[in-house]
mmCIF file of C-alpha atoms in Angstrom:
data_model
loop_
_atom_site.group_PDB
_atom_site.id
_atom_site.type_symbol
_atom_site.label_atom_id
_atom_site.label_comp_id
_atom_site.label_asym_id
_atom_site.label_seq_id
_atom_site.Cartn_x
_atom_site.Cartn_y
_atom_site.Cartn_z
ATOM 1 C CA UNK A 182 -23.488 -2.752 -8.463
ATOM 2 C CA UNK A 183 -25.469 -4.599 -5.919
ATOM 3 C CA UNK A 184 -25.756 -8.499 -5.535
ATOM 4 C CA UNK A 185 -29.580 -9.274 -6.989
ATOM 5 C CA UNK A 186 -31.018 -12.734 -6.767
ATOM 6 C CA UNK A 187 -29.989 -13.902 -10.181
ATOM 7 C CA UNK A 188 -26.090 -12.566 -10.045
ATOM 8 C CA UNK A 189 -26.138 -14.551 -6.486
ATOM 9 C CA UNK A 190 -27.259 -17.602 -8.632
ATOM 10 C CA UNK A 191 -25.032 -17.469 -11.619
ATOM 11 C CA UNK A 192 -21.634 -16.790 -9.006
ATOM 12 C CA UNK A 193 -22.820 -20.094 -7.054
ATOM 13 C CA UNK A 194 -23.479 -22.010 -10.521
ATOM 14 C CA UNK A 195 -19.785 -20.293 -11.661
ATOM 15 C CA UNK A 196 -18.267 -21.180 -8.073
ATOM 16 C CA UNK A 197 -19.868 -24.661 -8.158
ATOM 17 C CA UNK A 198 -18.219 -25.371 -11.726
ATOM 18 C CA UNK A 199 -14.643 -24.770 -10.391
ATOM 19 C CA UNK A 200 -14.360 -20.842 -11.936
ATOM 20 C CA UNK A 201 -12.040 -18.557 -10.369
ATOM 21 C CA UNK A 202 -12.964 -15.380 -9.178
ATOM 22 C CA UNK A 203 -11.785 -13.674 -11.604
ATOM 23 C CA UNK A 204 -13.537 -15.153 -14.362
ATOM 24 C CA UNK A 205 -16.521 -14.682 -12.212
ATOM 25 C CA UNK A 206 -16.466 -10.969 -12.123
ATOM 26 C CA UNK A 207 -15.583 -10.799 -15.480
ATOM 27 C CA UNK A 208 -18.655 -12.866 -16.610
ATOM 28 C CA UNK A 209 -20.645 -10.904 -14.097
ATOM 29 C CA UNK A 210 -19.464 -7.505 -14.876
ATOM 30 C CA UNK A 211 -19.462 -4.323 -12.758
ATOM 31 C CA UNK A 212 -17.978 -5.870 -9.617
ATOM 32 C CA UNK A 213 -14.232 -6.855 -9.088
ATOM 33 C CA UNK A 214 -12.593 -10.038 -8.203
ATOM 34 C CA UNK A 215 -12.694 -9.511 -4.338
ATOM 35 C CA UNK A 216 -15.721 -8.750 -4.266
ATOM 36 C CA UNK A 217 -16.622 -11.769 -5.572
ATOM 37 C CA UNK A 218 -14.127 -13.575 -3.138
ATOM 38 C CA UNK A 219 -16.127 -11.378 -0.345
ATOM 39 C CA UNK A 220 -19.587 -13.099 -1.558
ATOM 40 C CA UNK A 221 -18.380 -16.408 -1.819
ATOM 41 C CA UNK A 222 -17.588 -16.099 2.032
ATOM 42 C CA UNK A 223 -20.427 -14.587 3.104
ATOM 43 C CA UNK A 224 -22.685 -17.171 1.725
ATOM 44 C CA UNK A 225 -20.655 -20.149 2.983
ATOM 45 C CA UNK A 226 -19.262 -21.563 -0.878
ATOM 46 C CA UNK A 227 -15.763 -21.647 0.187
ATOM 47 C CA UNK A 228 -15.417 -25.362 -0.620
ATOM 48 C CA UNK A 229 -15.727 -25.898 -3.752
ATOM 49 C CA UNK A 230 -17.750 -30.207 -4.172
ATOM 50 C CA UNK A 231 -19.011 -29.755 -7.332
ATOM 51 C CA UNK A 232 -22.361 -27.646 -6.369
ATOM 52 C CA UNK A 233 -23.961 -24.821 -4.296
ATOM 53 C CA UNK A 234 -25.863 -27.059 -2.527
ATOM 54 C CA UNK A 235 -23.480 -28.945 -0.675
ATOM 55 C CA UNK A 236 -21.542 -26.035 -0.006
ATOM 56 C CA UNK A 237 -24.581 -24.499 1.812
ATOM 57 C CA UNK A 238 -25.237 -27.975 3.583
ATOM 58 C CA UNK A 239 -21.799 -27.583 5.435
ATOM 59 C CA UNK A 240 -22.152 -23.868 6.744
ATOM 60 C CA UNK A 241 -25.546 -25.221 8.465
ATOM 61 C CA UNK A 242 -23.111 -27.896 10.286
ATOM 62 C CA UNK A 243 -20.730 -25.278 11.102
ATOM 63 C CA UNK A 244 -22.726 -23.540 13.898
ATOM 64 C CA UNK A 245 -23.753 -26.610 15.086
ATOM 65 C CA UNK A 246 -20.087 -26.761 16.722
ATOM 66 C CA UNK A 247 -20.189 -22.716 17.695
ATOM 67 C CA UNK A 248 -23.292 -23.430 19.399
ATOM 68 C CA UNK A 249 -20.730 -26.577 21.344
ATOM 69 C CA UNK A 250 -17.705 -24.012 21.594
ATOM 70 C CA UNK A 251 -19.896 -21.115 23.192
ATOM 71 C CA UNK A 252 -20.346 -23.774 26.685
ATOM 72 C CA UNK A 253 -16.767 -24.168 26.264
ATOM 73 C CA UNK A 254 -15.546 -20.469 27.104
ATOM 74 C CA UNK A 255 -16.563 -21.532 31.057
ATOM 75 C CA UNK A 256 -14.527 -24.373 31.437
ATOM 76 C CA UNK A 257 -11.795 -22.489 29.335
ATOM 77 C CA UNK A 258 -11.585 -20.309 32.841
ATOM 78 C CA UNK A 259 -10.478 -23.251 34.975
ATOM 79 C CA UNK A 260 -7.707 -24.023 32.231
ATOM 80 C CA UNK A 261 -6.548 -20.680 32.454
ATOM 81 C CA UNK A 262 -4.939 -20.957 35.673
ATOM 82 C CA UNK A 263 -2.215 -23.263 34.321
ATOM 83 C CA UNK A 264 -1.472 -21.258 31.746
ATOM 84 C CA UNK A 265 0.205 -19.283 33.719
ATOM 85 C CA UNK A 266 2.463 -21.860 34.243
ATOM 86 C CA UNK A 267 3.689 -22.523 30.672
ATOM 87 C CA UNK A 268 3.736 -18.473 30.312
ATOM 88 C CA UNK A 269 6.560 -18.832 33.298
ATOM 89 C CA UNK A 270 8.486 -21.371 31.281
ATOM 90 C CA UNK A 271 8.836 -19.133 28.300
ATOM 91 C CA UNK A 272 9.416 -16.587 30.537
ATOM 92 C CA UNK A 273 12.918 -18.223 31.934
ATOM 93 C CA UNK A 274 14.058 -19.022 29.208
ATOM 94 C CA UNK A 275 16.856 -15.800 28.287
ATOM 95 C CA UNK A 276 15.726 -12.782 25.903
ATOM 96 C CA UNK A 277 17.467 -12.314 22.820
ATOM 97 C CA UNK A 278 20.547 -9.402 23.240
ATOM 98 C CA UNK A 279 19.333 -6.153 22.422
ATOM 99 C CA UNK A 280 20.964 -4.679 19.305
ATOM 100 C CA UNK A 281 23.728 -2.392 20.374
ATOM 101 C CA UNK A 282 23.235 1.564 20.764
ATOM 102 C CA UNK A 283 25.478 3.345 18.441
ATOM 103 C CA UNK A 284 26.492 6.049 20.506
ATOM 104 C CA UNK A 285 25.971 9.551 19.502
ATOM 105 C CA UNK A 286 29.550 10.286 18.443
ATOM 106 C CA UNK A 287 28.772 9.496 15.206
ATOM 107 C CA UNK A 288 28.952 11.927 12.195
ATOM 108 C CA UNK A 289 25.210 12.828 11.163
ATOM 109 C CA UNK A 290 24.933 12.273 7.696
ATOM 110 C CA UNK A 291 27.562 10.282 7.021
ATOM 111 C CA UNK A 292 29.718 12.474 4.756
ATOM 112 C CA UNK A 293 31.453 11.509 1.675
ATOM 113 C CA UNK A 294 34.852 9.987 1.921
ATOM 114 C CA UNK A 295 37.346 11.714 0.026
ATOM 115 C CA UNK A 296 37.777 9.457 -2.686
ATOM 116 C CA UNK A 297 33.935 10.103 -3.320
ATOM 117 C CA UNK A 298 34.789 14.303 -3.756
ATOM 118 C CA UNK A 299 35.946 15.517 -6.773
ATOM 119 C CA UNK A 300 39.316 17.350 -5.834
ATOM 120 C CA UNK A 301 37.967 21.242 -7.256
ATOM 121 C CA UNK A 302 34.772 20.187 -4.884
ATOM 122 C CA UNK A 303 37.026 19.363 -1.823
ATOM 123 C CA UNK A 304 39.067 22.422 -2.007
ATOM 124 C CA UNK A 305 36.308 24.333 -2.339
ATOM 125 C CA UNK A 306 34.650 22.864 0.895
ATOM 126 C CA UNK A 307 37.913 23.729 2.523
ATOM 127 C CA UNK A 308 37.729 27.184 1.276
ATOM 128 C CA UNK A 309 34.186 27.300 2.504
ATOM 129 C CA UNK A 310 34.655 26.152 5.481
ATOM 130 C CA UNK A 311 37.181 28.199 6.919
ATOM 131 C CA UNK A 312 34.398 31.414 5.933
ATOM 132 C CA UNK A 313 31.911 29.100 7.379
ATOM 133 C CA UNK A 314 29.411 30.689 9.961
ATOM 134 C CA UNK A 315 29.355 27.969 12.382
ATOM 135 C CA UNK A 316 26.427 27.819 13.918
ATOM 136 C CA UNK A 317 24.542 25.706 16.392
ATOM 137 C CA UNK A 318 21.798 23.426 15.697
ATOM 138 C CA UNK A 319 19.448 26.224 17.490
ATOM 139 C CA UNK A 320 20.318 28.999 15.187
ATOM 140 C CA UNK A 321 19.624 27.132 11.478
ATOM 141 C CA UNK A 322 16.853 28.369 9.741
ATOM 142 C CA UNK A 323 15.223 27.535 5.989
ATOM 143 C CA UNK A 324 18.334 29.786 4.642
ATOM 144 C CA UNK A 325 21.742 28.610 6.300
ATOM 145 C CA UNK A 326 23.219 26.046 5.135
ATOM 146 C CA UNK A 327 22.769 22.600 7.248
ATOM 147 C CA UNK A 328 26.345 20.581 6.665
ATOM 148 C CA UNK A 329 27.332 19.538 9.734
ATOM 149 C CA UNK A 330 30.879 19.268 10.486
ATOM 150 C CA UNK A 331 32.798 17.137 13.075
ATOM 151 C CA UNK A 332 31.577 15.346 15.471
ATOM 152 C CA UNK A 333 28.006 15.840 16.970
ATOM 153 C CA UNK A 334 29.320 14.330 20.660
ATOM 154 C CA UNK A 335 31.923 17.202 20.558
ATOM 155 C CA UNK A 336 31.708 21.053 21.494
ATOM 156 C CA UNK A 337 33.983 21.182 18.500
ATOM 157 C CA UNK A 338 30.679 20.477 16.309
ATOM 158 C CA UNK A 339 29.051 23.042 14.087
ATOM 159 C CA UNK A 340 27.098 23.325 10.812
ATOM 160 C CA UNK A 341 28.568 25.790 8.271
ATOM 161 C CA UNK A 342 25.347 28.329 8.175
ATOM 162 C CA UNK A 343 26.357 30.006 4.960
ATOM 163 C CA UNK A 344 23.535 30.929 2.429
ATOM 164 C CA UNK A 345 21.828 28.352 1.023
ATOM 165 C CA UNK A 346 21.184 27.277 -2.606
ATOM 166 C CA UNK A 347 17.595 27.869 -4.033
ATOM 167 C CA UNK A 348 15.876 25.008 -3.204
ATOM 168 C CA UNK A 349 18.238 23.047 -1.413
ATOM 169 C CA UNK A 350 19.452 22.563 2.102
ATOM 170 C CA UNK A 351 23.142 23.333 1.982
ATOM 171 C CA UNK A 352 25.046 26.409 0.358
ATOM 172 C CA UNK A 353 26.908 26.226 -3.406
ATOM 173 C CA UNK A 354 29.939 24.162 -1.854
ATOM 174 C CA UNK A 355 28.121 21.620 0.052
ATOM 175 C CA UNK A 356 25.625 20.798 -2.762
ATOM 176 C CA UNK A 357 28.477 20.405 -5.072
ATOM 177 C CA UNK A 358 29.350 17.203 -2.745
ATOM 178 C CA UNK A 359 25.975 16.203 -1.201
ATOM 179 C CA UNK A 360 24.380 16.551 -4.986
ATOM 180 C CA UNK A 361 26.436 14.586 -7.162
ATOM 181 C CA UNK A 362 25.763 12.575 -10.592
ATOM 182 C CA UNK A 363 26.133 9.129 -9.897
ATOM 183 C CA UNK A 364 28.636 8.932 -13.379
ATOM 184 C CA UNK A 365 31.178 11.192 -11.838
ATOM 185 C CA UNK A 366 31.221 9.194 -8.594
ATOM 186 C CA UNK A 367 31.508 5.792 -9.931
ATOM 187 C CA UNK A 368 34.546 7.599 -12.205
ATOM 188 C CA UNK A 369 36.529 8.424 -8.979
ATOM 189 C CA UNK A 370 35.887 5.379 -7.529
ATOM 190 C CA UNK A 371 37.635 3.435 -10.161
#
């Protein structure tokens, strides 16, 4: 779609009635409502007094103060050496407190509490673990299993690095807690 001289014509004649853009490009057909929006800018009919004409008048009074403002950029230098000043006064006044680091002691993901297991999926995670590989974050690959257990800040820290299940990160046991339907959880909540 391009903007000819009579689709120009019949969005200012729309635009001067008062008709949103959107009935605009639907009268107009083949161009969306922001592009309409876009045209209006560009030719200056943002204000909507009753007619294209008087919306056109105004643009031509518009540069008349750019041409004004563009002298004003050199005295705007000798101004801005007191800004400075009122930069300084924002700049005593006290920062905000920075949010708090968690430290890395904390368990990475944050595991299920046992309420949340089913009991035959906790004792099998026990079970599990105690065959469990424990490996090092260095030595997981796409087929051991990532759980991590106890506390990453610890040298007692280890993920189990069994076999995974297809298509999932952790091995039989650990998906039987990570992957759970929500129905059974909000069961053993209650």
């Amino acid at each position: 779609m391009s903007w000819t001289d009579e689709r120009v014509e019949l969005l200012k004649k729309m635009w001067g009635e008062g008709q949103s853009a959107s009935q605009i490009a639907k009268e107009l057909g083949g161009v969306t409502r922001n592009a309409v929006i876009g045209k209006v800018h560009r030719l200056g009919l943002s204000n909507r007094t009753g007619g294209a004409a008087p919306a056109k008048a105004e643009p031509k009074e518009k540069p008349a103060p750019k041409a004004e403002a563009k002298p004003k950029p050199a005295p705007k230098t000798e101004p801005a050496r007191p800004a400075p000043e009122p930069a300084a006064a924002t700049e005593v006044k006290p920062l905000p407190p920075r949010k708090q680091i968690i430290p890395a002691g904390q368990p990475l993901p944050p595991q299920p509490s046992a309420n949340e297991i089913s009991p035959e999926a906790l004792a099998k995670v026990n079970e599990v673990e105690k065959k469990a590989k424990k490996i090092s974050l260095m030595e997981l690959t796409e087929r051991t299993c990532k759980w991590p257990v106890g506390d990453p800040a610890t040298e007692d820290f280890w993920f189990c690095g069994l076999p995974v299940q297809q298509g999932k990160p952790y091995c039989e046991a650990h998906v039987g807690v990570a992957f759970q339907p929500m129905s059974a959880r909000r069961d053993r909540r209650r």
